[in-house]
Coordinates of C-alpha atoms and ligand atoms in Angstrom, one line a residue:
M12 CA 21.9 -14.0 48.5
E13 CA 20.6 -17.2 47.0
S14 CA 17.2 -15.7 46.2
L15 CA 19.0 -12.7 44.5
E16 CA 20.9 -15.0 42.3
K17 CA 17.8 -16.9 41.5
K18 CA 16.0 -13.7 40.4
S19 CA 18.6 -13.1 37.7
L20 CA 17.9 -16.4 36.0
N21 CA 15.7 -16.1 32.9
F22 CA 12.5 -18.1 32.9
I23 CA 14.0 -20.9 30.8
E24 CA 16.9 -21.2 33.2
Q25 CA 14.4 -21.4 36.1
I26 CA 12.7 -24.2 34.4
I27 CA 15.9 -26.0 33.8
E28 CA 17.2 -25.6 37.3
K29 CA 14.0 -26.8 38.8
E30 CA 14.3 -29.9 36.6
L31 CA 18.0 -30.4 37.7
S32 CA 17.2 -30.1 41.3
A33 CA 14.5 -32.9 40.9
N34 CA 16.8 -34.8 38.8
P35 CA 20.5 -33.8 39.4
G36 CA 22.0 -36.2 36.7
K37 CA 19.8 -34.9 34.0
N38 CA 21.5 -34.3 30.7
I39 CA 20.7 -31.0 28.9
I40 CA 20.6 -31.3 25.1
T41 CA 19.4 -28.1 23.1
R42 CA 19.6 -27.5 19.5
F43 CA 19.8 -24.6 16.9
P44 CA 17.6 -25.6 14.0
P45 CA 17.9 -23.1 11.1
E46 CA 16.3 -23.7 7.7
P47 CA 19.3 -23.2 5.2
N48 CA 17.2 -20.8 3.0
G49 CA 19.2 -17.6 3.7
Y50 CA 21.9 -16.0 5.9
L51 CA 21.4 -15.8 9.7
H52 CA 20.5 -12.4 11.1
I53 CA 20.7 -10.8 14.6
G54 CA 17.5 -12.5 15.7
H55 CA 19.0 -15.8 15.1
A56 CA 22.0 -14.7 17.1
K57 CA 19.7 -14.3 20.0
S58 CA 18.5 -17.9 19.5
I59 CA 22.1 -19.1 19.1
C60 CA 23.3 -17.4 22.3
L61 CA 20.4 -18.9 24.1
N62 CA 20.6 -22.4 22.9
F63 CA 24.3 -22.8 23.1
G64 CA 24.4 -20.6 26.3
L65 CA 22.1 -22.9 28.2
A66 CA 23.9 -25.9 27.0
N67 CA 27.3 -24.4 28.1
K68 CA 25.9 -23.2 31.4
Y69 CA 24.3 -26.6 32.5
G70 CA 27.2 -28.9 31.2
G71 CA 25.0 -30.1 28.3
K72 CA 25.3 -30.0 24.5
C73 CA 23.8 -28.1 21.7
N74 CA 23.3 -29.7 18.3
L75 CA 23.3 -27.8 15.0
R76 CA 20.5 -29.1 12.9
F77 CA 19.6 -27.9 9.3
D78 CA 15.8 -28.2 8.9
D79 CA 16.1 -28.8 5.3
T80 CA 12.6 -29.9 4.2
N81 CA 11.9 -27.4 1.6
P82 CA 14.4 -28.2 -1.3
A83 CA 13.1 -25.4 -3.6
K84 CA 14.6 -22.7 -1.3
E85 CA 17.6 -24.2 0.3
D86 CA 21.3 -24.3 -0.7
T87 CA 24.7 -25.3 0.5
E88 CA 25.8 -21.7 0.2
Y89 CA 23.5 -21.2 3.3
V90 CA 24.6 -24.1 5.1
N91 CA 28.2 -23.0 4.9
S92 CA 27.4 -19.4 5.9
I93 CA 25.4 -20.6 8.9
M94 CA 28.2 -22.7 10.2
D95 CA 30.7 -19.8 9.7
D96 CA 28.3 -17.4 11.6
I97 CA 27.9 -19.8 14.6
K98 CA 31.8 -20.4 14.9
W99 CA 32.3 -16.7 14.6
L100 CA 29.8 -16.0 17.4
G101 CA 32.1 -18.4 19.5
F102 CA 30.0 -21.5 19.7
E103 CA 30.8 -25.1 19.1
W104 CA 28.1 -27.6 18.2
N105 CA 27.7 -31.1 19.4
G106 CA 29.6 -33.5 17.0
E107 CA 28.7 -33.2 13.3
P108 CA 26.0 -30.9 11.9
R109 CA 22.8 -32.8 11.6
Y110 CA 20.2 -32.5 8.9
A111 CA 16.4 -33.2 9.0
S112 CA 17.0 -34.7 5.5
D113 CA 19.1 -37.5 7.3
Y114 CA 15.8 -38.5 8.9
F115 CA 13.7 -38.6 5.7
E116 CA 13.6 -42.5 5.7
Q117 CA 12.6 -42.6 9.5
L118 CA 10.0 -39.9 8.8
Y119 CA 8.6 -41.9 5.9
N120 CA 8.4 -44.9 8.1
W121 CA 6.6 -43.0 10.8
A122 CA 4.1 -41.6 8.2
E123 CA 3.4 -45.2 7.3
L124 CA 3.0 -46.0 10.9
L125 CA 0.3 -43.3 11.2
I126 CA -1.5 -44.7 8.2
K127 CA -1.5 -48.1 9.7
K128 CA -2.9 -46.6 12.9
N129 CA -5.6 -45.1 10.8
K130 CA -4.3 -41.6 11.8
A131 CA -3.4 -40.3 8.2
Y132 CA -4.8 -40.5 4.8
I133 CA -4.0 -39.6 1.3
C134 CA -6.0 -36.6 0.1
D135 CA -6.5 -35.6 -3.5
M136 CA -7.7 -32.1 -2.8
S137 CA -5.6 -29.2 -4.2
A138 CA -3.7 -26.9 -2.0
D139 CA -6.4 -24.2 -2.5
E140 CA -9.2 -26.6 -1.8
V141 CA -7.4 -27.7 1.4
A142 CA -7.2 -24.1 2.5
Q143 CA -10.8 -23.4 1.7
S144 CA -12.0 -26.4 3.7
R145 CA -10.0 -25.5 6.8
G146 CA -12.7 -23.1 8.2
T147 CA -11.8 -20.3 10.6
P148 CA -11.0 -20.5 14.4
T149 CA -14.8 -20.1 15.0
I150 CA -16.1 -21.9 12.0
P151 CA -15.3 -25.6 11.9
G152 CA -13.6 -26.9 8.9
K153 CA -15.0 -29.5 6.4
E154 CA -13.8 -33.0 6.2
S155 CA -12.0 -34.1 3.2
P156 CA -14.1 -36.5 0.9
Y157 CA -10.9 -38.7 0.9
R158 CA -10.6 -38.9 4.6
N159 CA -12.3 -42.4 4.9
R160 CA -10.1 -44.3 2.4
S161 CA -9.1 -47.7 3.7
I162 CA -5.8 -48.2 5.4
E163 CA -4.6 -50.5 2.6
E164 CA -5.5 -48.0 -0.2
N165 CA -3.7 -45.2 1.8
L166 CA -0.6 -47.4 2.2
E167 CA -0.6 -48.2 -1.5
L168 CA -1.1 -44.6 -2.6
F169 CA 1.6 -43.3 -0.3
S170 CA 4.1 -45.8 -1.7
K171 CA 3.1 -44.8 -5.2
M172 CA 3.5 -41.1 -4.2
K173 CA 7.0 -42.0 -3.1
N174 CA 7.8 -43.9 -6.3
G175 CA 6.8 -40.9 -8.5
A176 CA 3.4 -42.2 -9.8
F177 CA 1.6 -38.8 -9.4
P178 CA 2.2 -35.3 -10.6
D179 CA 3.4 -32.6 -8.1
G180 CA 0.7 -31.2 -5.9
S181 CA -1.9 -33.8 -7.0
K182 CA -2.0 -35.5 -3.7
T183 CA -0.9 -35.1 0.0
L184 CA -0.6 -37.1 3.1
R185 CA -2.8 -35.5 5.8
A186 CA -3.0 -36.3 9.6
K187 CA -6.5 -37.5 10.6
T188 CA -7.0 -35.3 13.6
D189 CA -10.1 -33.0 14.0
M190 CA -11.5 -30.7 11.6
S191 CA -13.7 -28.8 14.2
T192 CA -10.9 -28.0 16.9
P193 CA -10.4 -24.3 17.4
N194 CA -6.7 -24.9 16.8
M195 CA -6.4 -24.5 13.1
Q196 CA -2.9 -26.2 13.2
M197 CA -4.8 -29.4 14.3
R198 CA -7.2 -29.5 11.4
D199 CA -5.9 -32.5 9.4
P200 CA -2.6 -30.8 8.6
V201 CA -0.7 -31.8 5.6
L202 CA 2.4 -34.1 6.5
Y203 CA 3.8 -34.8 3.0
R204 CA 3.6 -33.2 -0.4
I205 CA 4.7 -34.3 -3.9
L206 CA 7.5 -32.0 -5.1
R207 CA 10.0 -32.7 -7.9
S208 CA 12.8 -30.4 -6.7
H209 CA 16.6 -31.2 -6.4
H210 CA 17.5 -31.4 -2.8
H211 CA 20.9 -29.9 -1.8
R212 CA 21.8 -33.3 0.0
T213 CA 19.4 -35.9 -1.1
G214 CA 19.6 -34.9 -4.7
D215 CA 16.7 -36.5 -6.7
K216 CA 16.1 -39.4 -4.5
W217 CA 12.9 -38.1 -3.1
C218 CA 9.9 -36.6 -4.9
I219 CA 7.8 -36.4 -1.7
Y220 CA 9.0 -34.2 1.2
P221 CA 7.7 -33.9 4.7
M222 CA 6.2 -30.7 5.9
Y223 CA 8.3 -28.8 8.4
D224 CA 5.8 -29.5 11.1
F225 CA 6.0 -33.2 10.6
A226 CA 9.7 -33.1 10.6
H227 CA 10.7 -30.6 13.4
G228 CA 9.4 -32.3 16.6
Q229 CA 10.4 -35.8 15.5
S230 CA 13.8 -34.6 14.5
D231 CA 14.3 -33.4 18.1
F232 CA 13.0 -36.6 19.4
I233 CA 15.5 -38.6 17.3
E234 CA 18.4 -36.6 18.6
G235 CA 17.3 -36.8 22.2
I236 CA 16.7 -33.0 22.5
T237 CA 15.6 -32.3 26.1
H238 CA 14.8 -28.6 25.6
S239 CA 13.3 -27.7 22.2
I240 CA 13.5 -23.9 22.5
C241 CA 11.6 -22.0 19.8
T242 CA 9.9 -18.6 19.3
L243 CA 6.4 -17.8 20.4
E244 CA 4.7 -18.4 17.1
F245 CA 5.3 -22.1 17.5
E246 CA 3.2 -22.2 20.7
I247 CA 0.1 -23.1 18.7
H248 CA 2.0 -25.8 16.9
R249 CA 2.8 -27.5 20.2
P250 CA -0.4 -29.6 20.5
L251 CA 0.3 -31.0 17.0
Y252 CA 3.9 -31.9 17.8
D253 CA 2.7 -33.7 21.0
W254 CA 0.2 -35.5 19.0
F255 CA 2.8 -36.7 16.6
L256 CA 5.0 -37.9 19.5
D257 CA 2.0 -39.6 21.1
Q258 CA 1.7 -41.7 18.0
I259 CA 5.4 -42.7 17.7
C260 CA 6.9 -42.6 21.2
E261 CA 7.2 -45.5 23.4
E262 CA 7.0 -45.8 27.1
G263 CA 10.0 -44.3 28.8
Q264 CA 11.6 -42.6 25.9
I265 CA 12.7 -39.0 26.4
R266 CA 10.4 -36.5 24.8
P267 CA 11.6 -33.1 24.0
R268 CA 10.1 -30.3 26.2
Q269 CA 9.1 -27.4 24.0
I270 CA 9.6 -24.0 25.5
E271 CA 8.7 -20.8 23.6
F272 CA 10.3 -17.4 24.0
A273 CA 9.7 -14.0 22.4
R274 CA 11.6 -13.4 19.2
L275 CA 13.9 -10.4 18.9
N276 CA 12.6 -7.4 17.0
L277 CA 14.7 -4.3 16.4
T278 CA 13.6 -0.9 15.4
Y279 CA 14.5 0.2 11.9
T280 CA 15.3 -3.5 11.1
V281 CA 13.7 -6.1 9.0
M282 CA 14.3 -9.5 10.4
S283 CA 13.0 -12.0 7.8
K284 CA 15.1 -14.0 5.5
R285 CA 12.5 -13.5 2.8
I286 CA 12.9 -9.8 2.9
L287 CA 16.6 -9.8 3.3
L288 CA 16.8 -12.1 0.2
D289 CA 14.7 -9.5 -1.5
L290 CA 17.0 -6.7 -0.4
V291 CA 19.9 -8.7 -2.0
K292 CA 18.0 -9.8 -5.2
S293 CA 16.8 -6.1 -5.9
K294 CA 20.4 -4.9 -5.4
T295 CA 19.1 -2.5 -2.8
V296 CA 22.2 -3.5 -0.8
S297 CA 25.5 -5.0 -2.2
G298 CA 24.9 -8.5 -0.9
W299 CA 24.1 -10.6 2.3
D300 CA 27.1 -9.1 3.9
D301 CA 26.4 -5.4 3.1
P302 CA 27.3 -3.6 6.4
R303 CA 23.8 -2.2 6.5
M304 CA 22.3 -5.6 6.7
P305 CA 21.2 -7.1 10.0
T306 CA 22.8 -10.4 9.1
I307 CA 25.5 -11.7 11.1
C308 CA 27.9 -11.4 8.2
G309 CA 26.7 -7.9 7.6
I310 CA 27.3 -6.8 11.2
R311 CA 30.6 -8.6 11.2
R312 CA 31.7 -6.6 8.2
R313 CA 30.3 -3.5 9.8
G314 CA 32.8 -4.1 12.7
Y315 CA 30.6 -5.5 15.4
S316 CA 32.4 -8.0 17.4
S317 CA 31.1 -11.4 18.5
E318 CA 31.6 -10.3 22.2
A319 CA 29.3 -7.2 21.6
V320 CA 26.7 -9.4 20.0
R321 CA 26.9 -11.9 22.8
S322 CA 26.6 -9.2 25.4
F323 CA 23.7 -7.6 23.5
A324 CA 21.9 -11.0 23.7
E325 CA 22.6 -11.4 27.3
K326 CA 21.5 -7.9 28.2
I327 CA 18.2 -7.9 26.3
G328 CA 17.4 -11.2 28.1
V329 CA 14.7 -13.8 27.3
S330 CA 11.0 -13.2 27.7
K331 CA 7.5 -14.6 27.1
T332 CA 6.0 -11.5 25.4
D333 CA 6.9 -9.9 22.2
S334 CA 8.6 -6.4 22.2
T335 CA 10.9 -4.4 20.0
V336 CA 14.3 -3.5 21.2
N337 CA 15.6 0.0 20.3
F338 CA 18.5 -0.3 17.7
A339 CA 20.4 2.3 19.7
F340 CA 20.7 -0.3 22.5
L341 CA 22.6 -2.7 20.1
E342 CA 24.8 0.2 19.1
H343 CA 25.4 1.0 22.7
C344 CA 26.7 -2.6 23.3
V345 CA 28.9 -2.3 20.2
R346 CA 30.3 1.1 21.6
E347 CA 30.9 -0.4 24.9
D348 CA 33.0 -3.1 23.6
L349 CA 35.0 -1.1 21.0
N350 CA 35.8 1.5 23.6
K351 CA 37.8 -1.1 25.4
K352 CA 39.5 -2.6 22.4
A353 CA 39.9 0.0 19.6
K354 CA 43.0 2.0 19.2
R355 CA 42.6 5.7 18.8
V356 CA 43.8 7.3 15.7
M357 CA 43.4 10.7 13.9
A358 CA 41.5 10.9 10.7
V359 CA 40.3 14.0 8.7
L360 CA 37.1 13.4 6.8
N361 CA 36.5 16.9 5.5
P362 CA 40.0 18.3 5.1
L363 CA 41.1 22.0 5.3
K364 CA 44.8 22.8 4.9
L365 CA 46.5 24.4 7.8
T366 CA 50.0 26.0 7.6
I367 CA 52.1 26.8 10.5
I368 CA 53.9 29.8 9.3
N369 CA 56.7 29.9 12.0
Y370 CA 57.4 26.2 11.9
P371 CA 60.7 25.1 10.1
E372 CA 60.1 24.2 6.5
N373 CA 61.5 20.7 6.3
Q374 CA 61.3 19.6 9.8
T375 CA 59.3 16.5 11.0
E376 CA 58.7 15.6 14.6
E377 CA 57.2 12.6 16.2
I378 CA 54.4 13.1 18.6
E379 CA 53.8 10.4 21.0
L380 CA 50.1 9.5 21.6
I381 CA 48.4 7.0 23.9
N382 CA 46.7 4.2 21.8
N383 CA 43.9 3.6 24.2
P384 CA 43.1 5.6 27.4
E385 CA 41.0 2.6 28.6
D386 CA 43.9 0.0 28.1
D387 CA 47.3 0.8 29.2
S388 CA 48.6 -2.5 27.6
A389 CA 47.7 -0.9 24.2
G390 CA 50.8 1.3 24.5
K391 CA 51.7 4.4 22.6
R392 CA 52.4 5.3 19.0
K393 CA 54.4 8.0 17.3
V394 CA 52.5 10.3 14.8
P395 CA 54.6 12.5 12.4
F396 CA 54.0 16.3 12.6
S397 CA 55.1 18.9 10.2
K398 CA 54.5 22.5 8.9
T399 CA 51.6 21.6 6.8
L400 CA 48.5 19.8 8.3
Y401 CA 45.0 18.9 7.5
I402 CA 42.3 19.7 10.0
E403 CA 38.5 19.3 9.8
R404 CA 36.8 22.0 7.8
E405 CA 34.2 22.3 10.6
D406 CA 37.1 23.1 13.0
F407 CA 37.6 26.5 11.5
A408 CA 35.1 29.4 11.4
E409 CA 35.7 32.8 9.8
V410 CA 33.1 34.2 12.0
P411 CA 32.6 31.9 15.2
P412 CA 29.2 31.1 16.4
P413 CA 28.5 31.5 20.1
K414 CA 30.5 29.0 22.2
Y415 CA 32.7 28.0 19.4
H416 CA 36.1 27.1 20.9
R417 CA 37.9 25.9 17.9
L418 CA 39.9 27.9 15.4
F419 CA 38.9 31.3 14.3
P420 CA 41.0 34.4 13.6
G421 CA 42.8 35.3 16.8
N422 CA 42.0 32.2 18.7
E423 CA 44.4 29.7 20.1
V424 CA 43.7 26.0 20.3
R425 CA 45.5 22.8 21.1
L426 CA 46.4 20.3 18.3
R427 CA 45.6 17.0 19.8
G428 CA 48.5 15.7 21.9
T429 CA 50.8 18.6 21.2
Y430 CA 51.3 22.3 20.3
F431 CA 49.1 25.2 20.7
V432 CA 48.4 27.1 17.5
K433 CA 46.9 30.5 17.0
C434 CA 45.1 31.6 13.9
T435 CA 46.7 34.6 12.3
D436 CA 45.1 34.6 8.9
F437 CA 43.2 32.6 6.3
I438 CA 43.0 32.3 2.5
K439 CA 40.0 32.3 0.3
D440 CA 39.7 31.2 -3.3
S441 CA 37.9 33.5 -5.9
S442 CA 34.5 32.0 -5.1
G443 CA 34.9 32.8 -1.4
N444 CA 35.6 29.3 -0.2
I445 CA 38.3 29.0 2.5
T446 CA 41.1 27.1 1.2
E447 CA 43.8 27.4 3.9
V448 CA 44.2 28.5 7.5
I449 CA 47.4 30.1 8.6
C450 CA 48.6 29.8 12.2
E451 CA 51.5 30.4 14.4
Y452 CA 52.7 27.7 16.9
D453 CA 54.1 28.1 20.3
P454 CA 57.4 25.9 20.3
Q455 CA 57.1 25.8 24.2
T456 CA 53.9 23.8 24.2
K457 CA 55.0 20.5 22.5
T458 CA 53.7 18.5 25.3
G459 CA 50.2 19.9 24.9
Y460 CA 50.7 22.3 27.8
S461 CA 52.1 25.7 28.2
P462 CA 54.9 26.3 30.7
D463 CA 53.3 29.6 31.6
G464 CA 50.1 28.0 32.6
R465 CA 48.1 29.5 29.7
K466 CA 44.9 27.5 28.9
V467 CA 43.1 26.9 25.7
K468 CA 39.4 25.9 25.5
G469 CA 39.5 23.8 22.3
T470 CA 41.5 20.8 21.0
I471 CA 41.2 19.7 17.5
H472 CA 42.7 16.7 15.6
W473 CA 45.0 16.8 12.7
V474 CA 47.3 14.8 10.3
S475 CA 50.5 15.9 8.6
A476 CA 49.7 16.6 5.0
Q477 CA 52.9 15.0 3.6
H478 CA 52.7 11.8 5.8
A479 CA 48.9 11.2 5.8
L480 CA 47.5 8.2 4.1
Q481 CA 44.4 8.7 1.7
I482 CA 41.7 6.2 2.6
E483 CA 38.2 5.6 1.6
T484 CA 35.6 5.8 4.3
R485 CA 32.1 4.3 4.0
L486 CA 29.7 6.2 6.3
Y487 CA 26.5 4.1 7.0
D488 CA 23.3 5.3 8.3
K489 CA 20.1 3.2 9.0
L490 CA 18.8 1.3 6.0
F491 CA 15.2 2.3 6.9
L492 CA 13.7 5.7 7.6
K493 CA 11.0 4.3 9.9
E494 CA 11.2 2.6 13.2
N495 CA 8.8 0.0 11.7
P496 CA 10.0 -0.5 8.1
F497 CA 6.5 -2.0 7.2
D498 CA 4.8 1.1 8.3
T499 CA 3.7 2.3 4.8
E500 CA 0.9 4.1 3.2
D501 CA -1.9 1.8 2.0
G502 CA -0.6 -0.8 -0.4
K503 CA 2.9 0.7 -0.8
D504 CA 5.9 -1.5 -0.6
Y505 CA 8.2 -1.6 2.3
K506 CA 11.0 -0.3 0.0
T507 CA 9.4 3.1 0.0
N508 CA 10.9 3.3 3.5
I509 CA 14.4 2.7 2.4
N510 CA 16.7 5.5 3.4
P511 CA 18.3 6.9 0.3
D512 CA 21.2 8.3 2.2
S513 CA 22.1 5.1 4.0
L514 CA 25.6 5.0 2.4
K515 CA 28.1 7.9 1.8
V516 CA 31.5 7.2 0.5
I517 CA 34.2 9.7 1.1
N518 CA 37.9 10.0 0.8
A519 CA 39.7 11.0 3.9
Y520 CA 43.2 11.4 5.3
I521 CA 44.6 9.4 8.2
E522 CA 47.7 9.3 10.2
P523 CA 50.2 6.8 8.7
T524 CA 50.4 4.5 11.8
V525 CA 47.4 2.5 10.5
S526 CA 49.4 1.2 7.4
G527 CA 49.6 -2.5 7.4
C528 CA 46.3 -2.9 9.2
A529 CA 44.1 -5.8 8.2
V530 CA 40.5 -7.0 8.3
P531 CA 38.8 -7.0 10.8
E532 CA 40.7 -4.5 12.8
S533 CA 38.8 -1.6 14.4
Y534 CA 39.9 1.8 15.3
Q535 CA 38.4 4.8 16.9
F536 CA 38.8 7.8 14.7
E537 CA 38.9 10.3 17.3
R538 CA 35.8 12.6 17.5
H539 CA 34.2 10.7 14.5
G540 CA 33.4 7.2 15.8
Y541 CA 34.6 3.6 15.4
F542 CA 35.7 2.3 12.0
C543 CA 36.9 -1.1 10.8
V544 CA 39.0 -2.3 7.9
D545 CA 36.9 -3.6 5.0
Y546 CA 37.9 -6.5 2.9
D547 CA 37.6 -4.2 -0.2
S548 CA 40.9 -2.6 0.9
T549 CA 43.8 -2.8 -1.5
P550 CA 47.6 -2.2 -1.1
E551 CA 47.0 1.3 -2.5
K552 CA 44.0 2.3 -0.6
I553 CA 42.5 1.1 2.8
V554 CA 38.8 1.1 2.9
F555 CA 37.1 1.6 6.3
N556 CA 33.5 1.0 7.3
K557 CA 32.0 3.2 9.8
T558 CA 30.8 0.8 12.6
V559 CA 29.1 3.4 15.0
S560 CA 29.4 6.9 16.0
L561 CA 30.8 8.1 19.3
K562 CA 28.0 8.9 21.7
D563 CA 28.9 12.6 21.8
S564 CA 30.3 13.0 18.3
F565 CA 31.0 16.5 17.3
N566 CA 28.8 16.1 14.4
K567 CA 25.8 16.1 16.6
I568 CA 27.2 19.0 18.7
N569 CA 27.4 21.0 15.5
K570 CA 23.8 20.4 14.4
Ligands
ATP609 P1 13.0 -15.8 9.3 O1 11.5 -15.6 9.8 O2 13.8 -14.6 9.6 O3 13.1 -16.2 8.0 P2 12.9 -18.3 10.5 O4 12.4 -18.5 11.9 O5 12.2 -18.8 9.4 O6 13.5 -16.8 10.4 P3 14.8 -20.5 11.0 O7 15.9 -20.7 10.1 O8 13.5 -21.3 11.0 O9 14.4 -19.0 10.6 O10 15.3 -20.1 12.4 C1 16.1 -20.8 13.2 C2 15.9 -20.6 14.6 O11 16.2 -19.2 14.9 C3 14.5 -20.9 15.0 O12 14.5 -21.7 16.2 C4 13.9 -19.5 15.3 O13 12.9 -19.6 16.2 C5 15.0 -18.7 15.6 N1 14.7 -17.3 15.3 C6 14.4 -16.8 14.1 N2 14.3 -15.5 14.1 C7 14.4 -15.1 15.4 C8 14.3 -13.9 16.0 N3 14.0 -12.8 15.4 N4 14.6 -13.9 17.4 C9 14.9 -15.0 18.0 N5 15.0 -16.2 17.4 C10 14.8 -16.4 16.1
MG610 MG1 11.3 -20.8 10.0

C-alpha cells in the first residue's frame, strides 16, 4: 500500500518527502515569483497550484514575490490583477506580498561585495558589443578590455553609476566569471544596467537596476525559500545562481534548492505575456479578460471555475520533460466540474415558432423540471408552458434525413419534461422559408409519458414564446486555427493563424427562471453546452458567455 501511495507522488514531492524523512522538522517555504508585466495565464496557474499546493501539503508556507526588476514594463495594474487571480484560485500567500524592489539596497550592497572580492567589474561596452563578444557554446567569448580595472576604480564607477553620473546604457556591472565556459550564462553576465525609468514602487530613486538573474536567487535566499521551483529554461541559470550564493552566503545559512519542472504548453494556445499583450494592444481581443484569452481573468470570465483549473493542474501532473497538453483535456476538466454544479435550463438559440393548435388559447401551465440530475439538492423549478413555443429550427425538418427522430410532418416527439406533440402542418413564407410549425398535443401526456404506453423516439427542448426572456449569447471558438499558433508560412506573423470566427454573437430565447441571475453563475443550456453570466449584462438583457460545449452536443451530431 505504502509503495502505491509513493508512486503517485510527483518528482518534487518525492524530493521533499526524502528531505523530510531525513530531517522531520524541516520547514518548507516555496514562492510564486511573477514579474508584474502582464496578466497571469493558465501556465502560471500550474505554477501557482504547484507552489502553494506543496506548501499546503507539507505544512509550509508560500510567499508571493513580485520580481519587479524591469521598471519599463511593469505596472501596479498587473500587481493587483495577479493578487486577484491567486486569491480566486483559492490560495493565500504567506504574510504581505513581497517585491524584489524591496531588496534593491541589499542587492546593491552585494554587488559592491562582489567588486571588493574582485568578482565583478564595470564594463563600458555597449549591449551589442557585449553580445558579440560572448561567443557561442563551442567558441569561447572574448574578455572585456575593462575586465582588469582595479577594485577601487570599480567601486568608484559603480557608486557614480548609482548617483546618475553616466547616461543610460553607457556602462554595466558584470560578473567576473569565465568567458570560455560552455555555459553561456556564466560568461561574465551583466548584473546591473543604467536605466532611467520610473519604477512602480521605488519611483525615481534608482537609475540603475539589477538584472533578473542577479535578483532572483538572492531574493529567494533573503526570504529563506527552501525550494525554489521554476521552469526548465532556468536549469542553465542554476550554476550562476549558485555562484552568486557562493559569494554572499555564510556557513550554516539556508540556501534555496532550485528544482526545475516542465512548463505547461496547451494546443491552440499562446502562453507568453508578450504575445498576450500584443493581442490586447492590437485589439484582436477585447482585453486581457476576453473570454477567448488563456489568462486567468479570461477563463474566469469564460466560466471556468477555480476548482476546474485546480483539478486540471492536479491531473496534468508535474514532469521534467516538455510536452503539450491537449486543449480538449482542459475543457474536459471544466465540463466535469460544471456537470456537477450547473443548473439545467432550456434556451433556444435558433428559434422557430411552434403552435399547438388544440391547446387552450390563454392557458399557462407550470411544468416542474429537475435542476440538476447530478445533484438532488439543486431541487426543481417551474417552467411556464403555453400554446405558442419556440423550438430550435434544427429540430424540425420538412423532409427528414435518415435516423431523424425530431419533428417532421406526421411525427410525434416529447417536449422536454412534458407533453407529446405531433406535427400536423407547417407554414412557409413567400421565399420558401419555414416560419411556423403546427402541432397537436396529447393532454394525457403532461408527465412526459403516455398512459397507453406509447413511445416517442425524440425529445426536443422549448420555451414558451410569451414568457421567454431574450438574451445575448456569445459563442466562442478557439482563438487560433492551428494546434501550434506559431506554425506559419515563412516569415508570416502568428496573427495569420487567428480564427476569424472565434466569436459569434446571437440573440436567443431562454426560460424565465434565469431572471435575477448574476455573475458568475453558470448554467447548462440543455443540448447546447455550459454558459455563464457575463458582466456586460444589463437589467434589460442578460449576456451569456458560452463556456464549453456538451460532449455530445447535437450540433456535432447534426454535422
Ligand atoms: P511568460 O513567458 O508567459 O511571459 P514568464 O515566465 O515570463 O511568463 P513570470 O512572471 O516570470 O512569467 O512567471 C512567474 C512564474 O510562473 C515563474 O516561476 C514561471 O516559471 C512560471 N510560469 C510561467 N509560465 C509558465 C507555464 N507555461 N507553465 C508553468 N509555469 C509557468
Ligand atoms: Mg519571466
